PDB file of C-alpha atoms in Angstrom:
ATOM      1  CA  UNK A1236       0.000   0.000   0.000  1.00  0.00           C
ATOM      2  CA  UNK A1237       1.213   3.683  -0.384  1.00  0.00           C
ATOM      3  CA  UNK A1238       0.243   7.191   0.657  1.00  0.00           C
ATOM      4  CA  UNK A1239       1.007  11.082  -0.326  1.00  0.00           C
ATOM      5  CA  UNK A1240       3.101  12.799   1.722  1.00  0.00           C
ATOM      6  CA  UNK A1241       2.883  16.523   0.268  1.00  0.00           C
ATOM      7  CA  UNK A1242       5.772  18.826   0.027  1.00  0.00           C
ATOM      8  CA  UNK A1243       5.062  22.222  -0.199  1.00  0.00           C
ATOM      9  CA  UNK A1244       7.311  25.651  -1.419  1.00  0.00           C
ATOM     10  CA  UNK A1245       5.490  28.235  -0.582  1.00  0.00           C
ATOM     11  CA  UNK A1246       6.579  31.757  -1.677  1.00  0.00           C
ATOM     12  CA  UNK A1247       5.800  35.504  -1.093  1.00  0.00           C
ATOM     13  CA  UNK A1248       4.469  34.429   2.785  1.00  0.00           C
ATOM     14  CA  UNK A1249       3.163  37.085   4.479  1.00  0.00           C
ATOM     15  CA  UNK A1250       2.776  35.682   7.791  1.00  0.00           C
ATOM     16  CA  UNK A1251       4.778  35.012  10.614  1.00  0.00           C
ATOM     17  CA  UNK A1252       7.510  32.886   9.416  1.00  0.00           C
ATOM     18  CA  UNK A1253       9.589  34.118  11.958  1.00  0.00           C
ATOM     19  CA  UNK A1254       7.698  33.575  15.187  1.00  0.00           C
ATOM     20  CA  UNK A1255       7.817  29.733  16.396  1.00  0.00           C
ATOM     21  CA  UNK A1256       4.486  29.723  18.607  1.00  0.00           C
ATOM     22  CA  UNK A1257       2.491  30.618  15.772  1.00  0.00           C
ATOM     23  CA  UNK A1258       3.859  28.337  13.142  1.00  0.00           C
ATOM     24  CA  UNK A1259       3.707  25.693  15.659  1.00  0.00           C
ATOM     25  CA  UNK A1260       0.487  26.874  16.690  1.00  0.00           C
ATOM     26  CA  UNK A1261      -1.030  26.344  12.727  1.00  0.00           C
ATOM     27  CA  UNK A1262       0.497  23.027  12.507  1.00  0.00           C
ATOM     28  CA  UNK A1263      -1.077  21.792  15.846  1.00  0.00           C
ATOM     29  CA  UNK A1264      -4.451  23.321  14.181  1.00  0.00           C
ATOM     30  CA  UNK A1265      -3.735  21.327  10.807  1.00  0.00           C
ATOM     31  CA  UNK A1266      -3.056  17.852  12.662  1.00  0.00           C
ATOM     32  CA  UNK A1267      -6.178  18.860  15.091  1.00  0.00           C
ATOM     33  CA  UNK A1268      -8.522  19.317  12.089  1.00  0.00           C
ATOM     34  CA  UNK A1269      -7.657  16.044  11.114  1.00  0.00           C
ATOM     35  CA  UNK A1270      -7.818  14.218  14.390  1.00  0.00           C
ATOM     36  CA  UNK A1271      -4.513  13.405  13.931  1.00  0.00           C
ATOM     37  CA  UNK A1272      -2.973  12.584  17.302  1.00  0.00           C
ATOM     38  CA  UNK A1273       0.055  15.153  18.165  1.00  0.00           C
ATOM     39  CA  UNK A1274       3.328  12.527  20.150  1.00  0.00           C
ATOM     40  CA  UNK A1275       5.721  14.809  20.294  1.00  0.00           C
ATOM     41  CA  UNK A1276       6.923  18.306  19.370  1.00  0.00           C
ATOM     42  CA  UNK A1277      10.223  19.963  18.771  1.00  0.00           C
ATOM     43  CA  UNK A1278      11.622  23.631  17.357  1.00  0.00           C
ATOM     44  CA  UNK A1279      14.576  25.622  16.718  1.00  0.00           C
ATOM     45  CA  UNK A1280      15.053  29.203  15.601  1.00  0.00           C
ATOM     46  CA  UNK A1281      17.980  30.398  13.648  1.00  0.00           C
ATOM     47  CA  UNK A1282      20.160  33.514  13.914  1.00  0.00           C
ATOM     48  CA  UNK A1283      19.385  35.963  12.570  1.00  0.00           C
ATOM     49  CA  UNK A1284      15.334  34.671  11.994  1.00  0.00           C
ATOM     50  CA  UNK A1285      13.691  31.280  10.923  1.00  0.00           C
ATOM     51  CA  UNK A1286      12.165  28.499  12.054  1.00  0.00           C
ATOM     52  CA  UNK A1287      12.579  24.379  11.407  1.00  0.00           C
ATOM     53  CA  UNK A1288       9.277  23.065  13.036  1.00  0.00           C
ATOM     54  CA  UNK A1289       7.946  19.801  13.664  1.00  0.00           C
ATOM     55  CA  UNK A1290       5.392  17.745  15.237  1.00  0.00           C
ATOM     56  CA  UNK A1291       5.674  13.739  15.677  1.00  0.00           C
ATOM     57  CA  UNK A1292       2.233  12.358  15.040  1.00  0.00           C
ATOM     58  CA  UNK A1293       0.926   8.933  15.640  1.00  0.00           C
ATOM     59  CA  UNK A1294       0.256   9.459  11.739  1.00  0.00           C
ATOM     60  CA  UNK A1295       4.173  10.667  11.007  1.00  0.00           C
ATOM     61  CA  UNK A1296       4.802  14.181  11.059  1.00  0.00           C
ATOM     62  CA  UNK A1297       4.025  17.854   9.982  1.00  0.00           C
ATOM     63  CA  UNK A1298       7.378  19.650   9.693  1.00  0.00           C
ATOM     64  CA  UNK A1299       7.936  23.481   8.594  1.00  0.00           C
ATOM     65  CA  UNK A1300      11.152  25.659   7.722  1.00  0.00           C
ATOM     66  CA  UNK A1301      11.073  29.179   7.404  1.00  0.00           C
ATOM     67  CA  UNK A1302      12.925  31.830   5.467  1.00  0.00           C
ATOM     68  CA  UNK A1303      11.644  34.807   6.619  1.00  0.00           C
ATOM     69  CA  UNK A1304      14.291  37.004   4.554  1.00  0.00           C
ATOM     70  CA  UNK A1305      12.962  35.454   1.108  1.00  0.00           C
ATOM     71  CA  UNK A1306       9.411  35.200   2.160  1.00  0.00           C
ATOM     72  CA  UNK A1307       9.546  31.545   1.986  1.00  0.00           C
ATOM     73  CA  UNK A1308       8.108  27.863   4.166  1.00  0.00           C
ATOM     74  CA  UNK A1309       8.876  24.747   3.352  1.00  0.00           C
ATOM     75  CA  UNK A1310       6.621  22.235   4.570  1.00  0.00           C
ATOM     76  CA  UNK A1311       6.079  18.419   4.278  1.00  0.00           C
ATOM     77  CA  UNK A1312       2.810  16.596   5.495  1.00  0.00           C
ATOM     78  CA  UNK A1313       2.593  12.711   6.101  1.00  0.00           C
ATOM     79  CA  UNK A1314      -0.329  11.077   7.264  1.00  0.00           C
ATOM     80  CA  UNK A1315      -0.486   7.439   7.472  1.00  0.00           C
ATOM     81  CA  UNK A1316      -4.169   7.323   7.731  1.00  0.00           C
ATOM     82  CA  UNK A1317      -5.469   6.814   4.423  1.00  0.00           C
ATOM     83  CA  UNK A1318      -8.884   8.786   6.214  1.00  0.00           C
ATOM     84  CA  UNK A1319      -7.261  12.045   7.004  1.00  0.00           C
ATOM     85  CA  UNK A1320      -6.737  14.638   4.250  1.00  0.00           C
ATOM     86  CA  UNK A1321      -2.794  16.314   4.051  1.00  0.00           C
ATOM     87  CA  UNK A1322      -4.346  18.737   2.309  1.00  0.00           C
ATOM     88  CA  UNK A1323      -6.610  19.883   5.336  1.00  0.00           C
ATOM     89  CA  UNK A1324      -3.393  20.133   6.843  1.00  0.00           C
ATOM     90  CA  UNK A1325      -1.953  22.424   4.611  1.00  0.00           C
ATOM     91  CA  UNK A1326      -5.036  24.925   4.439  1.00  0.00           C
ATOM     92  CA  UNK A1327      -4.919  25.581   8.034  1.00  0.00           C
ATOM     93  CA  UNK A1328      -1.157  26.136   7.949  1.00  0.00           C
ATOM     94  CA  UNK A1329      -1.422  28.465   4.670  1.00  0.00           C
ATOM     95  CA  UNK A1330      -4.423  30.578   6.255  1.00  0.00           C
ATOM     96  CA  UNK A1331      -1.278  31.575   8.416  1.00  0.00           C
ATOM     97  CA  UNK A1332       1.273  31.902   6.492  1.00  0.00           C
ATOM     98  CA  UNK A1333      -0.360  33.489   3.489  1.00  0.00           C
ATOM     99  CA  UNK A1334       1.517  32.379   0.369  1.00  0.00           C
ATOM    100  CA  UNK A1335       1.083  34.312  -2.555  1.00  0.00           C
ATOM    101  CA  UNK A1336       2.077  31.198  -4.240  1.00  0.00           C
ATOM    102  CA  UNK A1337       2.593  27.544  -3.512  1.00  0.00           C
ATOM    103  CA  UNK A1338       3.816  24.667  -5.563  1.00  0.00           C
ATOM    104  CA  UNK A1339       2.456  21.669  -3.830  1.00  0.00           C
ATOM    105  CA  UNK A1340       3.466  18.429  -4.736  1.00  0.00           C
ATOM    106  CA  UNK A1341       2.102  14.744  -3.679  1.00  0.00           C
ATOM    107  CA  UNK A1342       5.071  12.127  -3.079  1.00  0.00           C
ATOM    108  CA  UNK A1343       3.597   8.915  -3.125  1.00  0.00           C
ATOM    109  CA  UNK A1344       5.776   6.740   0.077  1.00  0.00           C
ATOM    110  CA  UNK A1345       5.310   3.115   0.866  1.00  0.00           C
ATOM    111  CA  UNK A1346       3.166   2.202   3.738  1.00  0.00           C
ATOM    112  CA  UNK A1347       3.296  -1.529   4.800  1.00  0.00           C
ATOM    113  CA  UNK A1348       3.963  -4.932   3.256  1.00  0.00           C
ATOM    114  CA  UNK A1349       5.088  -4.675  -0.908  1.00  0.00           C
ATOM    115  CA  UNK A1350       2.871  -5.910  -2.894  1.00  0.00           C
ATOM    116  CA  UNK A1351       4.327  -9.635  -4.845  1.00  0.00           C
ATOM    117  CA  UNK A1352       5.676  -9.473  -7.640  1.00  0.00           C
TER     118      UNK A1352
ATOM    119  CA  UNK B 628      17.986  28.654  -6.113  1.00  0.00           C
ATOM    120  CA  UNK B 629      16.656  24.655  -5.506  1.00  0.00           C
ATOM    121  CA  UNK B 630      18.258  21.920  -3.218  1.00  0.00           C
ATOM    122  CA  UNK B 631      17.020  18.351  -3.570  1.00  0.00           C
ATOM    123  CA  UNK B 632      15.512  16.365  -0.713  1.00  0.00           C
ATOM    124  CA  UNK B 633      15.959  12.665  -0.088  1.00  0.00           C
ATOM    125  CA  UNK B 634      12.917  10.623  -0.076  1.00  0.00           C
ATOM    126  CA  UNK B 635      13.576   7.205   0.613  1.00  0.00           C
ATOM    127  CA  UNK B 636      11.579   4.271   0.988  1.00  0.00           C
ATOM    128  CA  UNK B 637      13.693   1.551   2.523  1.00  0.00           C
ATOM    129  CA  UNK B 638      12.173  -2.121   2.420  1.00  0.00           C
ATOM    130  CA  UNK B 639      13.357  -5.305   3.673  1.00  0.00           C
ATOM    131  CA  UNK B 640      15.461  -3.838   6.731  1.00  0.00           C
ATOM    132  CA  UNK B 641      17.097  -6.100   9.213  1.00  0.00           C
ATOM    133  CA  UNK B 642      18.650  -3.953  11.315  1.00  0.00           C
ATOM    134  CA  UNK B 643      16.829  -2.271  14.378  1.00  0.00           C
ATOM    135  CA  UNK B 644      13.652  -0.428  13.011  1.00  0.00           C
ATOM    136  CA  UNK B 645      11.826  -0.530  16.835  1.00  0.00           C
ATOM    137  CA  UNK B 646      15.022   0.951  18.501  1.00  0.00           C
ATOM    138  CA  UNK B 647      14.513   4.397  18.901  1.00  0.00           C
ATOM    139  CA  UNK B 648      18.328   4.568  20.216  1.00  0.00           C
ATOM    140  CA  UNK B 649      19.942   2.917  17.224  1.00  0.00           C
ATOM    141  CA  UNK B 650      18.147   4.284  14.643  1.00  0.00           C
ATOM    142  CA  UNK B 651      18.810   8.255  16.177  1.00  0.00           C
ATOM    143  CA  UNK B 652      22.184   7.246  17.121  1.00  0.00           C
ATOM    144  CA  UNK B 653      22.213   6.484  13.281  1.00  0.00           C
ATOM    145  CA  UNK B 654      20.924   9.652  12.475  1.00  0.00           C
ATOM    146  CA  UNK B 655      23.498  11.905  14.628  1.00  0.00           C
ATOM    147  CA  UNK B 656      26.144   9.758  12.867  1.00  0.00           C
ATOM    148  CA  UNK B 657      24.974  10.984   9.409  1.00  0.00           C
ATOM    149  CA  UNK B 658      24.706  14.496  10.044  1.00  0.00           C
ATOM    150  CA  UNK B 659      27.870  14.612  11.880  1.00  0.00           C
ATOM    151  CA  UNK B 660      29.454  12.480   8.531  1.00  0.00           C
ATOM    152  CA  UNK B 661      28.969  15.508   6.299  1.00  0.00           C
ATOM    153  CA  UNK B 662      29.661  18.791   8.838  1.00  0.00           C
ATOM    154  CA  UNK B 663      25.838  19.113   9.967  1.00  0.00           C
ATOM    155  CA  UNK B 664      24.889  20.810  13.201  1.00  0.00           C
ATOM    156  CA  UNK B 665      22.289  19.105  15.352  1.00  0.00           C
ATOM    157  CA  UNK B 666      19.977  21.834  16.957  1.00  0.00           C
ATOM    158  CA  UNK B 667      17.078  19.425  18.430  1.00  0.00           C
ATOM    159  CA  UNK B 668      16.305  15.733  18.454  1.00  0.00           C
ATOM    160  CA  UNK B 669      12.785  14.379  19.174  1.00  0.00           C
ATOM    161  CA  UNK B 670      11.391  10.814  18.864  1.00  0.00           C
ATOM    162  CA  UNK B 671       8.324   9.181  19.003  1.00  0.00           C
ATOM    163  CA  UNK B 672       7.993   5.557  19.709  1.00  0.00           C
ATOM    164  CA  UNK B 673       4.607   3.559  18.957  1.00  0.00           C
ATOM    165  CA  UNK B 674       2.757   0.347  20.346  1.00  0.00           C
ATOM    166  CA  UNK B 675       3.313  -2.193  19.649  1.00  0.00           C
ATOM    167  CA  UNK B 676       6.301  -1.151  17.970  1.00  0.00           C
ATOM    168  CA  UNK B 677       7.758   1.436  15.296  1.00  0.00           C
ATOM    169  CA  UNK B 678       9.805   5.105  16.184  1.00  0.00           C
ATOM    170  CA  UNK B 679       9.400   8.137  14.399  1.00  0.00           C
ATOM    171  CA  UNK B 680      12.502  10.076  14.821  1.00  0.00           C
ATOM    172  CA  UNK B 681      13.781  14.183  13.885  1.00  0.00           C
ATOM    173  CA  UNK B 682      16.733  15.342  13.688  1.00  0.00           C
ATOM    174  CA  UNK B 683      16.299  19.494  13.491  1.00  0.00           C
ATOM    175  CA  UNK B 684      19.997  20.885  12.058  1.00  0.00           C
ATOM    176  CA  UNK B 685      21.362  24.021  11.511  1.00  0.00           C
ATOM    177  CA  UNK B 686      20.916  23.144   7.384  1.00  0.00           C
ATOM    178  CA  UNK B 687      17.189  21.637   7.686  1.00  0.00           C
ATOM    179  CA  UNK B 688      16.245  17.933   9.213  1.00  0.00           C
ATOM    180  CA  UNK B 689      16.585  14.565   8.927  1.00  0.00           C
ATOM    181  CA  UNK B 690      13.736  12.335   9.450  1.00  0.00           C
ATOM    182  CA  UNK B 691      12.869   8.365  10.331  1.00  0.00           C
ATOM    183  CA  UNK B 692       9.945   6.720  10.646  1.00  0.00           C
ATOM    184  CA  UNK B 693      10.109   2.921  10.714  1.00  0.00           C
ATOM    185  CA  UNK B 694       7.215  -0.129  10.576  1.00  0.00           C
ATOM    186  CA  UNK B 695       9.123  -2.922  12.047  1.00  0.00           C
ATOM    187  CA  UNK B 696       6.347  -5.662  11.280  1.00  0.00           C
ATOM    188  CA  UNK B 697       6.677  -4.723   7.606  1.00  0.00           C
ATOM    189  CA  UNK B 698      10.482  -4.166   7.734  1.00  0.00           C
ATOM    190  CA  UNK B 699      10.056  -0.790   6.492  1.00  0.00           C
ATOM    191  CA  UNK B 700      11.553   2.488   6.744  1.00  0.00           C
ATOM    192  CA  UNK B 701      10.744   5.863   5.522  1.00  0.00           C
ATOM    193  CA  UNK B 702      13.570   8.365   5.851  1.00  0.00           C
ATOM    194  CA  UNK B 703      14.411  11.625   4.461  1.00  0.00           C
ATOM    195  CA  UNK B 704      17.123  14.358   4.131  1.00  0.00           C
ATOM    196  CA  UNK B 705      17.000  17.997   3.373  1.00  0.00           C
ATOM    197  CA  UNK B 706      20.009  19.852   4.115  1.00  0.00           C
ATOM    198  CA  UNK B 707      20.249  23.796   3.038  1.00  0.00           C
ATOM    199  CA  UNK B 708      23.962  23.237   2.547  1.00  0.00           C
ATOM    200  CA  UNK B 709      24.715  22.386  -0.959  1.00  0.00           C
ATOM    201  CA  UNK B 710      27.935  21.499   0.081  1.00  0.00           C
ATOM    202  CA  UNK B 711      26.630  18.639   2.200  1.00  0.00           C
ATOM    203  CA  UNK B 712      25.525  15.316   0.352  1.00  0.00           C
ATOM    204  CA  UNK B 713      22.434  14.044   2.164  1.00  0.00           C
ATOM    205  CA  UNK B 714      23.131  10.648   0.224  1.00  0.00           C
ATOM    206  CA  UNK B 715      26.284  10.605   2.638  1.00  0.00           C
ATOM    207  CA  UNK B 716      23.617  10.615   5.466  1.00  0.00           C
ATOM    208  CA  UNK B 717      21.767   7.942   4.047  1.00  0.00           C
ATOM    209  CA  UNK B 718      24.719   5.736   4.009  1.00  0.00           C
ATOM    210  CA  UNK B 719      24.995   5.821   7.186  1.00  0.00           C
ATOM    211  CA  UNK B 720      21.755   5.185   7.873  1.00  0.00           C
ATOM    212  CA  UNK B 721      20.944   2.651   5.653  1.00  0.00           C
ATOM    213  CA  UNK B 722      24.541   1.038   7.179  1.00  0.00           C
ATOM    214  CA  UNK B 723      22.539   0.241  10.479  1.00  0.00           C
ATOM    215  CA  UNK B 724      18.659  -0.075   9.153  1.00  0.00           C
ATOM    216  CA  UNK B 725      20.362  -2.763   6.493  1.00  0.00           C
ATOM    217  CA  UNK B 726      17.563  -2.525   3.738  1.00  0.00           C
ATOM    218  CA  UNK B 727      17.057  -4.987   0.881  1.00  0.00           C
ATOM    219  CA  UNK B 728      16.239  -2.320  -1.445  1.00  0.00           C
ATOM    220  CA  UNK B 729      15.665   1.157  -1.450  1.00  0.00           C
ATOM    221  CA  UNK B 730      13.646   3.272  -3.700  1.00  0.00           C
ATOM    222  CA  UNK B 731      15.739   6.794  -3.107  1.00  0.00           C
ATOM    223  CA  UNK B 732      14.344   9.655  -5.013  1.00  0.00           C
ATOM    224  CA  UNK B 733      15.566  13.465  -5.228  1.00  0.00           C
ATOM    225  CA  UNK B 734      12.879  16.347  -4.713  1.00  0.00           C
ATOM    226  CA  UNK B 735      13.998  19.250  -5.649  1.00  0.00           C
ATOM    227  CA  UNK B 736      12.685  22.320  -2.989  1.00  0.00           C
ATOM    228  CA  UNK B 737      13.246  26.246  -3.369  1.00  0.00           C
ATOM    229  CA  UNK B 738      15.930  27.706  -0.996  1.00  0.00           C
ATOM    230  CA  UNK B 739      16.225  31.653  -1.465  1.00  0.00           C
ATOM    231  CA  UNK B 740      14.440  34.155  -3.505  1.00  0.00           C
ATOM    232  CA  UNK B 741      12.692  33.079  -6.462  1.00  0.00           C
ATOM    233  CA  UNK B 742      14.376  33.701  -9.590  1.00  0.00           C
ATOM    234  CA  UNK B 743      13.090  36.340 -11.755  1.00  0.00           C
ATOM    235  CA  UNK B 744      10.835  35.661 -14.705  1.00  0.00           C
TER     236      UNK B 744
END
């Protein structure tokens, strides 16, 4: 079986890519929205801004990097519940960071046993 | 300017996929291998078994999440260095998770300002 983990570039952000509570905050409202199940959290800031973000779920993970100088977020969404949307995730994070634009992309990963050959 | 990200799907593992020790210990190896500057670690572990595991650097993150009934690991590798080779970090990875085969793709992400049109 597989699943999409998206990876997102957004661009021209005009949110808060440099403050840590409310990135993490928006990711904690994605996975919520979801009813994924938040295990674990973890942040760092860099000098002189941005922010590398990430929340362990019971699903995978939510994880966002900043670049506050070029008005840029990275940010990569795994669920491994074929029942919860990534792209619910992504909404909630983007109504805070405001993109102007966002290529969004749908890797598809392996989840469980491969199939035979 | 673009950097690629690892995405790899790593399937028949023998090596330790329900130790949360090893497999970070693994981690720390690889981003020490190629110059990379651990900020934060944080690791899940599931029941009955299975670890998600972050790595937050200075350059990005490096990520694990393993399915040790299915001998499966998902891992990947973004480093904002482009003088660090994330398949270096793999390496050592895969050196202690001991795949069968590995599908190991390169996503390319934006880093910087976008380029004008």
């Amino acid at each position: 079986m597989t699943i999409r983990q998206l990876v997102i570039d957004a661009t021209g952000c005009s949110g808060p890519l440099a403050d840590a509570a409310a990135i993490t905050a928006a990711m904690r409202g994605g996975a919520m929205k979801v009813g994924a199940q938040i295990r674990e959290e973890s942040c760092a800031t860099y000098v002189p801004h941005g922010v590398t973000a990430v929340l362990i779920l019971a699903e995978s993970h939510v994880l966002v990097s900043t670049w506050p100088e070029h008005g840029l977020a990275l940010v990569d969404v795994l669920l491994c519940n074929d029942r919860m949307d990534p792209h619910e995730v992504w909404a909630t994070i983007a109504a805070v960071l405001r993109p102007s634009d966002a290529r969004i992309r749908e890797i598809e990963r392996r989840i469980g046993t491969p199939e035979p050959a």
